[in-house]
Coordinates of C-alpha atoms in Angstrom, one line a residue:
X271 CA 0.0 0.0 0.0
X272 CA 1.1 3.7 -1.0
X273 CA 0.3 6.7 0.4
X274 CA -2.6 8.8 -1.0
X275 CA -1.4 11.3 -3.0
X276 CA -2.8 13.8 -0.8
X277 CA -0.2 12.3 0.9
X278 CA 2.6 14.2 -0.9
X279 CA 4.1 18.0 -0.7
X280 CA 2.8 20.3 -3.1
X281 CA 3.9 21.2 -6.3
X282 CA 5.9 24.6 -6.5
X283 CA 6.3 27.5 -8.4
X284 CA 9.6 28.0 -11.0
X285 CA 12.2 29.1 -9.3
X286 CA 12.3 26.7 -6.4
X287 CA 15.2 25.5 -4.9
X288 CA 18.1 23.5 -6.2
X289 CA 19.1 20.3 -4.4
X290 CA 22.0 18.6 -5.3
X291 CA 21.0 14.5 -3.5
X292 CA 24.3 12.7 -3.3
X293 CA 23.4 8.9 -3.4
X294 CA 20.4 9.8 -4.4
X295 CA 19.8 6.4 -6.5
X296 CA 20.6 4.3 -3.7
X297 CA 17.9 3.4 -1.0
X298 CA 17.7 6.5 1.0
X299 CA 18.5 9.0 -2.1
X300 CA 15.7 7.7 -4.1
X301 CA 13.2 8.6 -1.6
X302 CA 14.6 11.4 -1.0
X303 CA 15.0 12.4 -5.1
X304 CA 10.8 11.6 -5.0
X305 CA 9.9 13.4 -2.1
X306 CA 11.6 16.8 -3.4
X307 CA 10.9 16.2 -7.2
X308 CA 7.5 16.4 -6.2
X309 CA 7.3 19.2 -4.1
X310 CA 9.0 21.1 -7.3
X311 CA 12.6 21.5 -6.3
X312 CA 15.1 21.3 -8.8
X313 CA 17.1 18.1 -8.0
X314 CA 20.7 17.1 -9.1
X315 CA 21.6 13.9 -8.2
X316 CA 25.3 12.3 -7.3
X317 CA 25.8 9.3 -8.0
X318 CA 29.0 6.5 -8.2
X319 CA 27.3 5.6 -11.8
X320 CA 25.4 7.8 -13.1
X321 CA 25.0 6.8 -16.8
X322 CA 23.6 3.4 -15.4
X323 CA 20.3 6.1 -14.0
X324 CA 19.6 8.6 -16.9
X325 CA 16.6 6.6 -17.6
X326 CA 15.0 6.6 -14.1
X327 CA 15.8 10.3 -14.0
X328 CA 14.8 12.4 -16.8
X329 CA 14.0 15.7 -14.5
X330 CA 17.1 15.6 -12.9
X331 CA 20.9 16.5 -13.8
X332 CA 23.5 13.7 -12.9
X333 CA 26.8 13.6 -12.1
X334 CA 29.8 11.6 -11.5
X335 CA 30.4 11.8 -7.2
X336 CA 32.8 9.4 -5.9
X337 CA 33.9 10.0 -2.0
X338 CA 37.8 9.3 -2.3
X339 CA 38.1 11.8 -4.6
X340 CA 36.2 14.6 -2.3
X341 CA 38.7 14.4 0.0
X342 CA 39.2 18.7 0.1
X343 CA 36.6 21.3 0.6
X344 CA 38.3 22.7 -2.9
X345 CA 37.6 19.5 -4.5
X346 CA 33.7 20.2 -4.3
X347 CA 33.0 23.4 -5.3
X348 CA 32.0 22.4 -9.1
X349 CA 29.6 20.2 -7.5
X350 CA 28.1 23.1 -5.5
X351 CA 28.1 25.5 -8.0
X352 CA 24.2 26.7 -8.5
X353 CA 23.1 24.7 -5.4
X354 CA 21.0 25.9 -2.2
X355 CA 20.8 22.8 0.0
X356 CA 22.5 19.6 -0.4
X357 CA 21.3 16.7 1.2
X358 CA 23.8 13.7 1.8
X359 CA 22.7 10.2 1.7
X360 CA 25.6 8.6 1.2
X361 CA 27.3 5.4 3.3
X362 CA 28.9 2.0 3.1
X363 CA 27.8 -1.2 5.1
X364 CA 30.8 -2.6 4.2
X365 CA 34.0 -1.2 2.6
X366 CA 35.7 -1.9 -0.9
X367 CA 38.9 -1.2 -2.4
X368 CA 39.1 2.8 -2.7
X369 CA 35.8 3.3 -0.2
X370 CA 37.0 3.4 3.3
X371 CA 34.4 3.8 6.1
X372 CA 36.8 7.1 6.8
X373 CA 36.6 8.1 3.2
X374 CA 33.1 7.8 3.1
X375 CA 31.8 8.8 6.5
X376 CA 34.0 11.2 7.5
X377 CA 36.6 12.8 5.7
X378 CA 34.4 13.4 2.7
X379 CA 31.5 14.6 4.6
X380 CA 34.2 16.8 6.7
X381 CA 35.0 18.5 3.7
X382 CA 31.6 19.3 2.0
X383 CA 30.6 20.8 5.1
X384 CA 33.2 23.2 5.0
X385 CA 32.6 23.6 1.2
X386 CA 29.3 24.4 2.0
X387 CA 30.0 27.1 4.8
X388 CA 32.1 29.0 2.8
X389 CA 29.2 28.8 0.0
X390 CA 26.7 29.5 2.5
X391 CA 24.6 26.1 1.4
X392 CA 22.7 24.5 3.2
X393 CA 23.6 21.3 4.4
X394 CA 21.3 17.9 5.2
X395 CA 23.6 15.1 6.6
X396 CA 22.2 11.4 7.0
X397 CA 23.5 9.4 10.2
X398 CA 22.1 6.9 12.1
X399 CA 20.7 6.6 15.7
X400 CA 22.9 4.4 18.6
X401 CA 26.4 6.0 17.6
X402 CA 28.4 6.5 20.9
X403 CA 32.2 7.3 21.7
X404 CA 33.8 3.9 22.2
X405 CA 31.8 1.4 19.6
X406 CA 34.4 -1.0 18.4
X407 CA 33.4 -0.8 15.2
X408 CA 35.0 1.3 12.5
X409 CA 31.4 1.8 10.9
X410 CA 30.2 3.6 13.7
X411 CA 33.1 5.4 14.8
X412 CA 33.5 6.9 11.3
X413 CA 30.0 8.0 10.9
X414 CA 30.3 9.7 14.6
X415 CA 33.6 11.2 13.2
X416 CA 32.0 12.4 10.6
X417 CA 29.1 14.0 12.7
X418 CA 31.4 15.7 15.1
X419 CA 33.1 17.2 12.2
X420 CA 30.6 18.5 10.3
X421 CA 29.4 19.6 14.0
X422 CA 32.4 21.6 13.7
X423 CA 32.3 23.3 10.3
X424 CA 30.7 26.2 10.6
X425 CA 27.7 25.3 8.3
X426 CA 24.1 25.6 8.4
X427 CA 23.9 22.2 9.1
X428 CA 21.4 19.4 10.4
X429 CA 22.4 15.5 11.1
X430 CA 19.3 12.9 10.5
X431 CA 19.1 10.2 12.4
X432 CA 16.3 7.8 11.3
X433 CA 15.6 4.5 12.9
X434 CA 15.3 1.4 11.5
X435 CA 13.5 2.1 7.6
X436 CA 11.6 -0.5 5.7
X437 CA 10.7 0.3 1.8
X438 CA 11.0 -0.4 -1.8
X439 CA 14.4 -1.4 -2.6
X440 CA 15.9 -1.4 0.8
X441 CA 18.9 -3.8 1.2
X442 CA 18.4 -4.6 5.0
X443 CA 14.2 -4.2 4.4
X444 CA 14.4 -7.2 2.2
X445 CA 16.6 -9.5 4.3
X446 CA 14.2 -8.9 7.0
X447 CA 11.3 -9.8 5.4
X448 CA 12.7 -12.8 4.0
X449 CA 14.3 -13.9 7.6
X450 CA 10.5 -13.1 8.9
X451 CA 9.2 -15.6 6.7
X452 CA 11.1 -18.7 8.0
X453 CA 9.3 -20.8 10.1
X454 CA 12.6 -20.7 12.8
X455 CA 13.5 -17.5 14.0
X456 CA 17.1 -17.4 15.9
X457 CA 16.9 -14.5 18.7
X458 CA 19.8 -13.2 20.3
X459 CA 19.7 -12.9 23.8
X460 CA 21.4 -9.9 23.8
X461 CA 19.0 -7.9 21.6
X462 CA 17.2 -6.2 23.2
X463 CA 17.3 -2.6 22.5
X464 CA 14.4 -0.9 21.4
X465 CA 13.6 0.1 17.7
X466 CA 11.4 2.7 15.6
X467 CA 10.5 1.1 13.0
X468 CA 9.8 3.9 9.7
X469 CA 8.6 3.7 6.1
X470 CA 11.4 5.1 3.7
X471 CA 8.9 7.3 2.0
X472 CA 8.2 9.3 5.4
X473 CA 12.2 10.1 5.5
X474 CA 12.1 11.2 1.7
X475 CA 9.7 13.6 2.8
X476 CA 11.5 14.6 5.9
X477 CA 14.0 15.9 3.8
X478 CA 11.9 17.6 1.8
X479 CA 10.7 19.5 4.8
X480 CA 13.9 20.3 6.0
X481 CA 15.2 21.6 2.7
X482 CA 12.4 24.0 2.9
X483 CA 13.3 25.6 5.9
X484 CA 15.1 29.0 5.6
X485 CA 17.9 28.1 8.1
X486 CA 18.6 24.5 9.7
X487 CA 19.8 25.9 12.8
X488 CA 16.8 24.8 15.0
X489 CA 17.7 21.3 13.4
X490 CA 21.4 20.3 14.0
X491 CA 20.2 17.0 15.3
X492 CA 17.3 15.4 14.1
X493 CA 15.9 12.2 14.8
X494 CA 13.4 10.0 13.3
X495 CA 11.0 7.5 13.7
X496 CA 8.2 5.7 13.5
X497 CA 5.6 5.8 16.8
X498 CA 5.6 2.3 17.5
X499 CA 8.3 1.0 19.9
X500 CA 9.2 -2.9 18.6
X501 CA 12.1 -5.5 19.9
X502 CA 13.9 -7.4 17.5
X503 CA 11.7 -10.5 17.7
X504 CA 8.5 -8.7 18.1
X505 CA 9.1 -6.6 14.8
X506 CA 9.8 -10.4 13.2
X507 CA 6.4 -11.3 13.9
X508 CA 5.4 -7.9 12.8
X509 CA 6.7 -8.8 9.7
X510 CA 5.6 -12.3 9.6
X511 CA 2.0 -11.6 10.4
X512 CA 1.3 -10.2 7.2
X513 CA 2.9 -12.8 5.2
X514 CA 1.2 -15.9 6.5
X515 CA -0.7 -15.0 9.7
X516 CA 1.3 -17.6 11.6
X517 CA 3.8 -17.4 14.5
X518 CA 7.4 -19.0 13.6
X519 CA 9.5 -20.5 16.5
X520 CA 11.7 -18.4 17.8
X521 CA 14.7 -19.4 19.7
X522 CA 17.3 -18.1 21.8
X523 CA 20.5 -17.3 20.2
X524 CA 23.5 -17.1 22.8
X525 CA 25.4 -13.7 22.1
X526 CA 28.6 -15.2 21.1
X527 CA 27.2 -17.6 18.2
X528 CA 25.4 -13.8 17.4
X529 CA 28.8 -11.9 17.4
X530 CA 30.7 -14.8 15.6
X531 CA 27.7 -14.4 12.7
X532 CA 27.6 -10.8 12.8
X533 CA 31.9 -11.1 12.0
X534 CA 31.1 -14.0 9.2
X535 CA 28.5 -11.3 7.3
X536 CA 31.2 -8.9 7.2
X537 CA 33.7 -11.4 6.1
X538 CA 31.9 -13.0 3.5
X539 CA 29.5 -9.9 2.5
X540 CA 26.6 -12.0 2.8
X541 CA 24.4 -10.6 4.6
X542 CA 23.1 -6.2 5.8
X543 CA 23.7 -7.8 9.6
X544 CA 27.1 -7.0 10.4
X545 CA 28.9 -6.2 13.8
X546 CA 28.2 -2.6 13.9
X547 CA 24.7 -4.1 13.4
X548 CA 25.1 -6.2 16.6
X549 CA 26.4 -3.5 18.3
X550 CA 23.2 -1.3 17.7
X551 CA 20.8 -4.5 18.4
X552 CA 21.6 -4.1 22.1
X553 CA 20.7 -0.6 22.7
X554 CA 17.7 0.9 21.8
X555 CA 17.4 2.8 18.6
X556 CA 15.1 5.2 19.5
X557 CA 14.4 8.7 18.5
X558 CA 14.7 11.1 21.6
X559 CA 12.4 13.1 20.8
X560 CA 10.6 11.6 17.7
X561 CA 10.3 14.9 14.9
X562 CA 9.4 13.3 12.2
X563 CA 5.8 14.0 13.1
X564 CA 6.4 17.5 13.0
X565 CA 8.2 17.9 9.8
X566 CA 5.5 15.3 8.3
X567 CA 2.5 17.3 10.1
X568 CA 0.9 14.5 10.6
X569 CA 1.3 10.8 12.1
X570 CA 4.0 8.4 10.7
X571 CA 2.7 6.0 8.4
X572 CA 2.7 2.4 10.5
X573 CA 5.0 -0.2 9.0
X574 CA 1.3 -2.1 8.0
X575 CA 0.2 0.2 5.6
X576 CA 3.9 -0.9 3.1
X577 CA 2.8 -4.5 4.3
X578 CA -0.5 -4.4 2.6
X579 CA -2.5 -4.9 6.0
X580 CA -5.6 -2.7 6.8
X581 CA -4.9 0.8 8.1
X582 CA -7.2 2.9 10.0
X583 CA -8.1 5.7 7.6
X584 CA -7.9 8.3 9.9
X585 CA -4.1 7.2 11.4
X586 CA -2.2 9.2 9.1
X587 CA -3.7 12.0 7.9
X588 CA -1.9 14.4 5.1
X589 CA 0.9 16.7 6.1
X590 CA 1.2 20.3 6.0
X591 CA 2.0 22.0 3.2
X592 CA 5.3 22.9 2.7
X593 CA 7.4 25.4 0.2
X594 CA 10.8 24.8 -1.3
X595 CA 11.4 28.2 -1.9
X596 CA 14.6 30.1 -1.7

């Protein structure tokens, strides 16, 4: 199930802004690049390989963004040249020859907030909720690096957080729904942290909402959820339920069989869980406070209605207009 239409941010005049989405054809960027595109902003869009997206994206100009070489706050100012907000939704799981989690996450990031200070641009940083000093993981110390240093830039700047994101053509979504599905689910004891659940489309309009705004300076950090508060194995079942209506088995998984899987994924690439994942699984992931229901103007939408079960009609009513104006 999609949202209503009257779901979606109004069409704008000519003239709105320009948004340059870097990632924007992966799973966050895309919702992103919809959410804006239809509340009339005039979207660029970065991207590793462009010429593999022309199709998908006929409204929108593309070009060639690779981290490693952004390395410089010099290095982006072609990029930024006729831009008014950038919104950054780039990040690695895993790293690949030439994409370091410090490339990528921090040193890059680092720089185009600096770029954008000195070009007085608007900036609109994805993170993630659970980083803390001292995760022995290089995925989330790099992402809190690169946090603290666009923190530090100078910039009109906001960091989202969103929780946990289910959608079209999510990576980690998919798994999940295909691990809900098995009749044997394998709990680890240790997780046990909360998490907030949230549709993809919701963020993309989040964004758009943000890039509206004038100045981002009563938004430096902002976190995002859904309303629902779900365990691991309870949003399983959630899952599950709407997939067969049955309960699977689900068993205890002792931590260190957990941890020693978590270090196989990253090994092998097999899997979205990794041990930065395992790491987040025992703390809650929580929004503190929740504003994605101010910047929607309206409810989140519950993980049902992108599962195809019934939704109350009145649980998510349509947001406030917005304008993406300069």
């Amino acid at each position: 199930m999609q949202p209503d239409p009257e779901d979606s941010p109004p069409s704008l005049a000519p003239g709105a802004l320009r948004v340059l989405v870097l990632g924007g054809t992966g799973f966050i960027g895309r919702h992103a690049v919809a959410a804006l595109h239809a509340a009339g902003a005039r979207v660029a869009i970065g991207s590793r390989h462009p010429a593999r997206h022309e199709s998908r994206y006929p409204f929108a100009a593309l070009h060639q963004v690779r981290f490693e070489h952004l390395l410089q706050p010099d290095a982006w100012a072609p990029l930024l040249k006729g831009v008014d907000v950038v919104v950054n939704c780039v990040g690695i799981l895993r790293q690949r020859p030439n994409e370091s989690y410090d490339h990528v996450h921090h040193r890059a990031p680092a720089a185009l907030a600096v770029a954008c200070a000195g070009a007085a641009i608007r900036l609109i940083h994805t993170s993630a909720l659970g980083l803390h000093e001292g995760a022995k993981s290089r995925f989330l110390s790099s992402k809190l690096l690169g946090e603290r240093a666009i923190a530090a830039s100078g910039s009109d700047y906001a960091i989202v957080r969103p929780s946990l994101l289910d959608g079209e053509g999510g990576f980690g979504a998919r798994w999940l729904r295909g691990l809900s599905r098995s009749p044997v689910h394998f709990i680890p004891r240790g997780a046990r942290g909360g998490i907030a659940a949230m549709v993809a489309t919701d963020l993309g309009t989040a964004f758009a909402g943000l890039a509206a705004l004038p100045s981002l300076a009563a938004h430096r950090e902002v976190e995002l959820g859904g309303t629902r508060r779900y365990g691991y194995a309870e949003y399983l079942r959630e899952l599950r339920t709407d997939y067969t209506g049955t309960r699977a088995l689900q068993i205890p998984l002792p931590n260190w069989a957990a941890r020693l899987g978590a270090h196989a994924c990253d090994v092998l690439h097999f899997s979205p869980f990794s041990y930065g994942h395992w790491i987040l699984l025992q703390r809650d992931n929580m929004p503190a406070p929740n504003r994605l229901p101010e910047l929607l103007g309206r409810e989140p939408l519950p993980i049902r209605a992108i599962l195809g079960a019934p939704v109350h009609p009145n649980a998510h009513p349509g947001p406030a207009g917005s304008t993406l104006a300069k």
